[in-house]
Amino acid sequence: MNKELLFFEPVFKTLVWGGNRMRDVYGYDIPSENTGECWAISAHPNGDCVCISQPFKGMTLSRIWNTYPEVFGNFGGDRFPLLLKVIDAASDLSIQVHPDDHYARIHENGSLGKTECWYILECDENAKLVIGHNARSKEELISMIDEGRFSELIREVPIKKGDFIQIDPGTVHAIKGGVMLLETQENSDVTYRLYDYDRLFEGKKRELHLAQSKEVITIPAKENAVVSTSDDRPFEVLIECDHYRVLKINVKERATLEDNASLRLVSCVEGEGSINGIPLKKGQHFIVPKDYGELLFRGRMTLISSVPVAQR
Ligand code: ZN
């Protein structure tokens, strides 16, 4: 049985809206001044992370998952369940929506849908996100989209560092410029783009997916829930949904977590210290294998941890 924490080489994505904040904040060796995403823990074919710690050094996460299922408590399912990203938006992302698992299975070649959640790592003053929409009926939604009344359609909400937001499938959403966040999501890359502010990139508009968007957008939109989180409570459950449980851990000197999960992902988002004697600092992410036992954190740091929920 493997009893070691698994650390990975992140996969970076250069994107038109990306920035360079990940270098300043986390010291990452980013590949460009437009680095939008860091896939920190991923077994997705579009960015399969390579393990940098023994005994799996040099193996991709998907290969470890497929070859040594016992490391993950024989969690089940045909793919690693979660995908963890750091996202740095220097300018606004397109407005988008994700399908649920059922829709994606039928229309996206067996892919998973996408439930995701955001923890705000850094943001400019007066930063905002797009979450939800104002259409009261399907007819109204369709006419607002067809007539291009997007400023009327979308809802913008103010956010601050440390806020947490759950984005269910069917939720219209967008990250706006000036925001850096940690995203925990289902292991999926299916996104329907609803509106891109009519921007041109290299002379062209990016593809929209209006038909799919109209089909999957939840109507009416749920009241959005931007949750302020605590910097003092040692443990705070941020969300429990069908796909994951997310916990915020504030270590002031030491904290212990009795771990019975098959599989746990942990990100150090602030500060530094150690985990069971291994040095740890902000910007590092790791997987805790099954039967690792107690986690002892020392130092002064903030961590976000997610545990996937097995699907039937
Ligand atoms: Zn999304």
mmCIF file of C-alpha atoms and ligand atoms in Angstrom:
data_model
loop_
_atom_site.group_PDB
_atom_site.id
_atom_site.type_symbol
_atom_site.label_atom_id
_atom_site.label_comp_id
_atom_site.label_asym_id
_atom_site.label_seq_id
_atom_site.Cartn_x
_atom_site.Cartn_y
_atom_site.Cartn_z
ATOM 1 C CA MET A 1 0.000 0.000 0.000
ATOM 2 C CA ASN A 2 1.210 3.480 -0.816
ATOM 3 C CA LYS A 3 1.397 5.725 2.243
ATOM 4 C CA GLU A 4 2.906 8.767 0.579
ATOM 5 C CA LEU A 5 1.218 12.010 -0.372
ATOM 6 C CA LEU A 6 1.081 12.480 -4.144
ATOM 7 C CA PHE A 7 2.374 15.774 -5.573
ATOM 8 C CA PHE A 8 2.108 16.687 -9.275
ATOM 9 C CA GLU A 9 3.624 18.863 -11.967
ATOM 10 C CA PRO A 10 0.869 21.309 -12.940
ATOM 11 C CA VAL A 11 -0.274 21.773 -16.538
ATOM 12 C CA PHE A 12 -0.549 25.437 -17.561
ATOM 13 C CA LYS A 13 -2.871 26.814 -20.224
ATOM 14 C CA THR A 14 -2.209 30.011 -22.125
ATOM 15 C CA LEU A 15 -5.558 31.646 -22.824
ATOM 16 C CA VAL A 16 -6.563 34.982 -24.358
ATOM 17 C CA TRP A 17 -7.989 36.207 -21.057
ATOM 18 C CA GLY A 18 -5.175 34.881 -18.850
ATOM 19 C CA GLY A 19 -2.613 36.882 -16.877
ATOM 20 C CA ASN A 20 0.595 36.529 -14.861
ATOM 21 C CA ARG A 21 -0.724 36.720 -11.324
ATOM 22 C CA MET A 22 0.029 33.050 -10.592
ATOM 23 C CA ARG A 23 3.739 33.880 -10.793
ATOM 24 C CA ASP A 24 3.400 36.791 -8.376
ATOM 25 C CA VAL A 25 1.083 35.077 -5.907
ATOM 26 C CA TYR A 26 2.253 31.447 -6.026
ATOM 27 C CA GLY A 27 5.691 31.685 -7.648
ATOM 28 C CA TYR A 28 4.646 29.362 -10.474
ATOM 29 C CA ASP A 29 6.947 29.070 -13.470
ATOM 30 C CA ILE A 30 4.241 30.122 -15.912
ATOM 31 C CA PRO A 31 4.783 29.726 -19.659
ATOM 32 C CA SER A 32 3.407 33.108 -20.787
ATOM 33 C CA GLU A 33 2.028 36.459 -19.668
ATOM 34 C CA ASN A 34 -1.420 35.121 -20.593
ATOM 35 C CA THR A 35 -1.507 32.079 -18.333
ATOM 36 C CA GLY A 36 -5.177 31.591 -17.564
ATOM 37 C CA GLU A 37 -5.291 28.162 -15.974
ATOM 38 C CA CYS A 38 -3.119 25.905 -13.882
ATOM 39 C CA TRP A 39 -4.472 22.354 -13.893
ATOM 40 C CA ALA A 40 -3.075 21.487 -10.502
ATOM 41 C CA ILE A 41 -4.538 18.003 -10.049
ATOM 42 C CA SER A 42 -5.927 16.548 -13.253
ATOM 43 C CA ALA A 43 -6.229 13.197 -14.971
ATOM 44 C CA HIS A 44 -8.133 14.697 -17.912
ATOM 45 C CA PRO A 45 -6.715 13.873 -21.362
ATOM 46 C CA ASN A 46 -6.486 17.607 -22.131
ATOM 47 C CA GLY A 47 -4.009 18.000 -19.264
ATOM 48 C CA ASP A 48 -2.929 14.861 -17.444
ATOM 49 C CA CYS A 49 -0.627 15.799 -14.532
ATOM 50 C CA VAL A 50 2.645 13.928 -13.981
ATOM 51 C CA CYS A 51 3.460 12.811 -10.441
ATOM 52 C CA ILE A 52 6.663 14.299 -8.975
ATOM 53 C CA SER A 53 6.789 12.299 -5.731
ATOM 54 C CA GLN A 54 7.713 8.700 -5.005
ATOM 55 C CA PRO A 55 6.694 5.977 -5.521
ATOM 56 C CA PHE A 56 4.842 7.106 -8.656
ATOM 57 C CA LYS A 57 7.325 9.688 -9.919
ATOM 58 C CA GLY A 58 6.993 10.182 -13.695
ATOM 59 C CA MET A 59 3.552 8.568 -14.010
ATOM 60 C CA THR A 60 0.481 10.505 -15.064
ATOM 61 C CA LEU A 61 -2.431 10.687 -12.666
ATOM 62 C CA SER A 62 -4.664 8.794 -15.126
ATOM 63 C CA ARG A 63 -2.118 5.961 -15.243
ATOM 64 C CA ILE A 64 -1.827 5.780 -11.459
ATOM 65 C CA TRP A 65 -5.633 5.807 -11.269
ATOM 66 C CA ASN A 66 -5.961 2.964 -13.766
ATOM 67 C CA THR A 67 -3.039 0.869 -12.542
ATOM 68 C CA TYR A 68 -3.265 1.241 -8.766
ATOM 69 C CA PRO A 69 -6.953 1.707 -7.873
ATOM 70 C CA GLU A 70 -6.224 0.617 -4.293
ATOM 71 C CA VAL A 71 -4.330 3.896 -3.751
ATOM 72 C CA PHE A 72 -7.705 5.583 -4.109
ATOM 73 C CA GLY A 73 -9.587 3.046 -2.015
ATOM 74 C CA ASN A 74 -10.996 1.386 -5.168
ATOM 75 C CA PHE A 75 -13.135 4.484 -5.474
ATOM 76 C CA GLY A 76 -14.884 3.241 -8.609
ATOM 77 C CA GLY A 77 -15.995 4.961 -11.784
ATOM 78 C CA ASP A 78 -14.171 4.947 -15.089
ATOM 79 C CA ARG A 79 -12.112 8.097 -14.530
ATOM 80 C CA PHE A 80 -10.557 10.184 -11.796
ATOM 81 C CA PRO A 81 -13.541 12.065 -10.379
ATOM 82 C CA LEU A 82 -12.320 15.629 -9.841
ATOM 83 C CA LEU A 83 -10.251 18.298 -11.536
ATOM 84 C CA LEU A 84 -8.562 21.061 -9.565
ATOM 85 C CA LYS A 85 -7.578 24.321 -11.240
ATOM 86 C CA VAL A 86 -6.179 27.703 -10.337
ATOM 87 C CA ILE A 87 -7.643 30.307 -12.684
ATOM 88 C CA ASP A 88 -6.213 33.787 -13.255
ATOM 89 C CA ALA A 89 -8.462 36.094 -15.264
ATOM 90 C CA ALA A 90 -6.756 39.298 -16.397
ATOM 91 C CA SER A 91 -9.807 40.075 -18.546
ATOM 92 C CA ASP A 92 -13.390 38.827 -18.582
ATOM 93 C CA LEU A 93 -14.090 35.221 -19.547
ATOM 94 C CA SER A 94 -16.957 34.473 -21.884
ATOM 95 C CA ILE A 95 -20.354 33.895 -20.326
ATOM 96 C CA GLN A 96 -21.036 30.209 -20.188
ATOM 97 C CA VAL A 97 -23.047 27.320 -18.829
ATOM 98 C CA HIS A 98 -22.311 23.637 -18.261
ATOM 99 C CA PRO A 99 -24.607 20.654 -18.806
ATOM 100 C CA ASP A 100 -25.343 18.101 -16.102
ATOM 101 C CA ASP A 101 -24.109 14.497 -16.277
ATOM 102 C CA HIS A 102 -27.256 13.231 -17.950
ATOM 103 C CA TYR A 103 -27.217 15.781 -20.786
ATOM 104 C CA ALA A 104 -23.446 15.434 -21.319
ATOM 105 C CA ARG A 105 -23.646 11.642 -21.477
ATOM 106 C CA ILE A 106 -26.180 11.829 -24.310
ATOM 107 C CA HIS A 107 -24.934 14.882 -26.210
ATOM 108 C CA GLU A 108 -21.204 14.968 -25.460
ATOM 109 C CA ASN A 109 -20.066 11.488 -26.265
ATOM 110 C CA GLY A 110 -20.239 10.012 -22.773
ATOM 111 C CA SER A 111 -18.511 12.923 -21.052
ATOM 112 C CA LEU A 112 -19.390 13.970 -17.538
ATOM 113 C CA GLY A 113 -21.300 17.174 -17.019
ATOM 114 C CA LYS A 114 -19.795 19.853 -14.873
ATOM 115 C CA THR A 115 -20.616 20.907 -11.360
ATOM 116 C CA GLU A 116 -17.956 23.267 -10.086
ATOM 117 C CA CYS A 117 -17.183 25.586 -7.208
ATOM 118 C CA TRP A 118 -14.942 28.561 -6.690
ATOM 119 C CA TYR A 119 -12.871 29.813 -3.786
ATOM 120 C CA ILE A 120 -11.678 33.378 -4.361
ATOM 121 C CA LEU A 121 -7.897 33.534 -3.865
ATOM 122 C CA GLU A 122 -7.235 37.115 -4.913
ATOM 123 C CA CYS A 123 -9.310 39.829 -6.499
ATOM 124 C CA ASP A 124 -9.218 43.519 -7.295
ATOM 125 C CA GLU A 125 -11.322 45.906 -5.284
ATOM 126 C CA ASN A 126 -14.934 45.973 -6.522
ATOM 127 C CA ALA A 127 -14.409 42.657 -8.330
ATOM 128 C CA LYS A 128 -17.470 40.889 -9.692
ATOM 129 C CA LEU A 129 -18.572 37.569 -11.073
ATOM 130 C CA VAL A 130 -21.454 36.743 -13.376
ATOM 131 C CA ILE A 131 -23.767 34.240 -11.683
ATOM 132 C CA GLY A 132 -27.338 33.583 -12.779
ATOM 133 C CA HIS A 133 -29.717 35.386 -15.128
ATOM 134 C CA ASN A 134 -32.912 37.438 -15.040
ATOM 135 C CA ALA A 135 -35.184 35.570 -17.471
ATOM 136 C CA ARG A 136 -38.418 34.390 -15.833
ATOM 137 C CA SER A 137 -39.439 31.907 -18.506
ATOM 138 C CA LYS A 138 -37.933 29.884 -21.320
ATOM 139 C CA GLU A 139 -39.612 32.193 -23.865
ATOM 140 C CA GLU A 140 -38.060 35.227 -22.242
ATOM 141 C CA LEU A 141 -34.652 33.544 -22.087
ATOM 142 C CA ILE A 142 -34.791 32.654 -25.778
ATOM 143 C CA SER A 143 -35.879 36.117 -26.866
ATOM 144 C CA MET A 144 -33.242 37.818 -24.715
ATOM 145 C CA ILE A 145 -30.558 35.595 -26.245
ATOM 146 C CA ASP A 146 -31.852 35.958 -29.809
ATOM 147 C CA GLU A 147 -32.119 39.739 -29.468
ATOM 148 C CA GLY A 148 -28.662 39.981 -27.875
ATOM 149 C CA ARG A 149 -29.975 41.601 -24.667
ATOM 150 C CA PHE A 150 -27.178 40.120 -22.600
ATOM 151 C CA SER A 151 -26.585 43.024 -20.234
ATOM 152 C CA GLU A 152 -30.239 42.720 -19.243
ATOM 153 C CA LEU A 153 -30.040 38.940 -19.025
ATOM 154 C CA ILE A 154 -27.007 38.347 -16.843
ATOM 155 C CA ARG A 155 -26.581 38.985 -13.127
ATOM 156 C CA GLU A 156 -23.369 40.388 -11.720
ATOM 157 C CA VAL A 157 -22.497 39.940 -8.070
ATOM 158 C CA PRO A 158 -19.765 41.565 -5.979
ATOM 159 C CA ILE A 159 -17.136 39.307 -4.432
ATOM 160 C CA LYS A 160 -14.133 39.540 -2.145
ATOM 161 C CA LYS A 161 -11.140 37.403 -1.228
ATOM 162 C CA GLY A 162 -12.171 34.263 0.664
ATOM 163 C CA ASP A 163 -15.682 34.033 -0.812
ATOM 164 C CA PHE A 164 -16.997 30.658 -1.931
ATOM 165 C CA ILE A 165 -19.504 30.000 -4.721
ATOM 166 C CA GLN A 166 -21.102 26.756 -5.877
ATOM 167 C CA ILE A 167 -21.929 26.663 -9.623
ATOM 168 C CA ASP A 168 -24.472 23.956 -10.384
ATOM 169 C CA PRO A 169 -24.977 22.737 -13.967
ATOM 170 C CA GLY A 170 -27.406 25.032 -15.783
ATOM 171 C CA THR A 171 -26.080 28.140 -13.999
ATOM 172 C CA VAL A 172 -25.069 31.006 -16.283
ATOM 173 C CA HIS A 173 -21.659 32.149 -15.041
ATOM 174 C CA ALA A 174 -18.449 33.949 -15.874
ATOM 175 C CA ILE A 175 -15.266 34.932 -14.130
ATOM 176 C CA LYS A 176 -14.506 38.605 -14.649
ATOM 177 C CA GLY A 177 -11.126 40.260 -15.032
ATOM 178 C CA GLY A 178 -9.103 40.831 -11.878
ATOM 179 C CA VAL A 179 -10.077 37.569 -10.201
ATOM 180 C CA MET A 180 -7.858 34.627 -9.284
ATOM 181 C CA LEU A 181 -9.626 31.589 -7.873
ATOM 182 C CA LEU A 182 -9.348 27.917 -7.032
ATOM 183 C CA GLU A 183 -11.839 25.789 -8.951
ATOM 184 C CA THR A 184 -12.886 22.322 -7.827
ATOM 185 C CA GLN A 185 -14.937 20.587 -10.492
ATOM 186 C CA GLU A 186 -16.039 17.335 -11.975
ATOM 187 C CA ASN A 187 -13.462 15.883 -14.333
ATOM 188 C CA SER A 188 -14.992 17.336 -17.469
ATOM 189 C CA ASP A 189 -14.181 19.920 -20.111
ATOM 190 C CA VAL A 190 -17.665 20.537 -21.515
ATOM 191 C CA THR A 191 -18.585 24.225 -21.693
ATOM 192 C CA TYR A 192 -21.274 25.981 -23.705
ATOM 193 C CA ARG A 193 -20.392 29.562 -24.527
ATOM 194 C CA LEU A 194 -23.415 31.848 -24.408
ATOM 195 C CA TYR A 195 -21.922 35.279 -25.001
ATOM 196 C CA ASP A 196 -18.421 36.607 -25.583
ATOM 197 C CA TYR A 197 -19.046 40.385 -25.489
ATOM 198 C CA ASP A 198 -18.744 40.356 -29.311
ATOM 199 C CA ARG A 199 -14.978 40.376 -28.885
ATOM 200 C CA LEU A 200 -12.637 39.581 -31.741
ATOM 201 C CA PHE A 201 -9.602 37.387 -31.202
ATOM 202 C CA GLU A 202 -7.195 37.360 -34.136
ATOM 203 C CA GLY A 203 -9.951 38.947 -36.177
ATOM 204 C CA LYS A 204 -12.559 36.341 -35.330
ATOM 205 C CA LYS A 205 -15.319 35.841 -32.816
ATOM 206 C CA ARG A 206 -15.102 32.649 -30.794
ATOM 207 C CA GLU A 207 -17.703 29.976 -31.355
ATOM 208 C CA LEU A 208 -20.949 30.218 -29.377
ATOM 209 C CA HIS A 209 -23.189 27.297 -28.383
ATOM 210 C CA LEU A 210 -26.577 28.957 -28.249
ATOM 211 C CA ALA A 211 -28.774 25.933 -28.968
ATOM 212 C CA GLN A 212 -27.156 23.865 -26.208
ATOM 213 C CA SER A 213 -27.162 26.828 -23.818
ATOM 214 C CA LYS A 214 -30.899 27.346 -24.290
ATOM 215 C CA GLU A 215 -31.469 23.672 -23.525
ATOM 216 C CA VAL A 216 -29.412 23.440 -20.347
ATOM 217 C CA ILE A 217 -29.887 26.810 -18.607
ATOM 218 C CA THR A 218 -31.947 26.463 -15.411
ATOM 219 C CA ILE A 219 -35.066 28.682 -15.410
ATOM 220 C CA PRO A 220 -35.633 30.633 -13.316
ATOM 221 C CA ALA A 221 -32.082 30.971 -12.033
ATOM 222 C CA LYS A 222 -31.544 30.006 -8.420
ATOM 223 C CA GLU A 223 -30.744 32.837 -6.080
ATOM 224 C CA ASN A 224 -26.981 32.842 -6.168
ATOM 225 C CA ALA A 225 -25.136 32.070 -3.015
ATOM 226 C CA VAL A 226 -21.850 33.863 -2.534
ATOM 227 C CA VAL A 227 -20.713 32.653 0.871
ATOM 228 C CA SER A 228 -18.223 34.506 3.054
ATOM 229 C CA THR A 229 -15.873 32.043 4.701
ATOM 230 C CA SER A 230 -14.113 32.173 8.054
ATOM 231 C CA ASP A 231 -10.404 32.825 8.577
ATOM 232 C CA ASP A 232 -10.622 31.687 12.180
ATOM 233 C CA ARG A 233 -12.580 28.462 12.432
ATOM 234 C CA PRO A 234 -10.177 25.500 12.184
ATOM 235 C CA PHE A 235 -12.565 23.540 9.942
ATOM 236 C CA GLU A 236 -15.458 24.842 7.878
ATOM 237 C CA VAL A 237 -17.532 22.772 5.434
ATOM 238 C CA LEU A 238 -18.053 24.974 2.367
ATOM 239 C CA ILE A 239 -20.299 22.648 0.358
ATOM 240 C CA GLU A 240 -21.636 19.123 0.317
ATOM 241 C CA CYS A 241 -23.194 18.182 -3.013
ATOM 242 C CA ASP A 242 -23.668 15.060 -5.131
ATOM 243 C CA HIS A 243 -20.121 15.284 -6.472
ATOM 244 C CA TYR A 244 -17.846 16.566 -3.713
ATOM 245 C CA ARG A 245 -17.465 17.807 -0.177
ATOM 246 C CA VAL A 246 -15.231 20.858 0.231
ATOM 247 C CA LEU A 247 -13.618 21.901 3.484
ATOM 248 C CA LYS A 248 -11.657 25.007 4.462
ATOM 249 C CA ILE A 249 -8.923 24.466 7.030
ATOM 250 C CA ASN A 250 -7.340 27.370 8.926
ATOM 251 C CA VAL A 251 -4.118 26.348 10.639
ATOM 252 C CA LYS A 252 -2.935 28.825 13.284
ATOM 253 C CA GLU A 253 -0.281 26.650 14.851
ATOM 254 C CA ARG A 254 -1.390 23.085 14.403
ATOM 255 C CA ALA A 255 -4.477 21.205 13.298
ATOM 256 C CA THR A 256 -5.183 17.512 12.918
ATOM 257 C CA LEU A 257 -7.632 15.863 10.589
ATOM 258 C CA GLU A 258 -8.604 12.236 11.060
ATOM 259 C CA ASP A 259 -8.966 11.073 7.475
ATOM 260 C CA ASN A 260 -11.187 8.165 6.473
ATOM 261 C CA ALA A 261 -11.821 9.301 2.902
ATOM 262 C CA SER A 262 -10.862 7.038 -0.013
ATOM 263 C CA LEU A 263 -9.344 9.981 -1.727
ATOM 264 C CA ARG A 264 -8.739 13.557 -0.648
ATOM 265 C CA LEU A 265 -7.362 16.540 -2.559
ATOM 266 C CA VAL A 266 -5.686 19.349 -0.634
ATOM 267 C CA SER A 267 -4.524 22.802 -1.759
ATOM 268 C CA CYS A 268 -2.481 25.152 0.372
ATOM 269 C CA VAL A 269 -3.854 28.530 -0.701
ATOM 270 C CA GLU A 270 -2.205 30.838 1.827
ATOM 271 C CA GLY A 271 0.778 30.805 4.185
ATOM 272 C CA GLU A 272 3.242 28.009 4.895
ATOM 273 C CA GLY A 273 3.991 25.193 7.259
ATOM 274 C CA SER A 274 4.111 21.440 7.014
ATOM 275 C CA ILE A 275 1.942 18.372 6.619
ATOM 276 C CA ASN A 276 3.156 15.366 8.630
ATOM 277 C CA GLY A 277 6.650 16.843 8.542
ATOM 278 C CA ILE A 278 6.689 17.571 4.796
ATOM 279 C CA PRO A 279 7.206 21.293 4.058
ATOM 280 C CA LEU A 280 4.197 22.924 2.471
ATOM 281 C CA LYS A 281 3.586 26.406 1.137
ATOM 282 C CA LYS A 282 0.914 28.320 -0.719
ATOM 283 C CA GLY A 283 0.381 27.179 -4.291
ATOM 284 C CA GLN A 284 1.031 23.492 -3.547
ATOM 285 C CA HIS A 285 -1.572 20.796 -4.066
ATOM 286 C CA PHE A 286 -1.546 17.093 -3.270
ATOM 287 C CA ILE A 287 -3.607 13.914 -3.054
ATOM 288 C CA VAL A 288 -3.949 12.017 0.204
ATOM 289 C CA PRO A 289 -4.149 8.281 -0.535
ATOM 290 C CA LYS A 290 -6.516 5.857 1.178
ATOM 291 C CA ASP A 291 -5.467 4.759 4.665
ATOM 292 C CA TYR A 292 -2.906 7.531 5.010
ATOM 293 C CA GLY A 293 -4.268 8.124 8.474
ATOM 294 C CA GLU A 294 -4.149 11.309 10.465
ATOM 295 C CA LEU A 295 -3.140 14.547 8.786
ATOM 296 C CA LEU A 296 -1.096 16.803 11.042
ATOM 297 C CA PHE A 297 -0.760 20.369 9.800
ATOM 298 C CA ARG A 298 1.697 22.751 11.444
ATOM 299 C CA GLY A 299 2.426 26.352 10.670
ATOM 300 C CA ARG A 300 0.215 29.207 9.633
ATOM 301 C CA MET A 301 -1.764 28.462 6.531
ATOM 302 C CA THR A 302 -5.133 28.184 4.853
ATOM 303 C CA LEU A 303 -6.042 25.011 2.986
ATOM 304 C CA ILE A 304 -8.939 23.946 0.797
ATOM 305 C CA SER A 305 -9.641 20.228 0.717
ATOM 306 C CA SER A 306 -12.104 18.291 -1.402
ATOM 307 C CA VAL A 307 -13.367 14.733 -1.172
ATOM 308 C CA PRO A 308 -15.222 13.309 -4.169
ATOM 309 C CA VAL A 309 -18.564 11.562 -3.744
ATOM 310 C CA ALA A 310 -18.849 8.173 -5.471
ATOM 311 C CA GLN A 311 -21.451 8.021 -8.267
ATOM 312 C CA ARG A 312 -23.879 5.118 -8.513
HETATM 313 ZN ZN ZN B 1 -17.597 26.936 -15.566
#
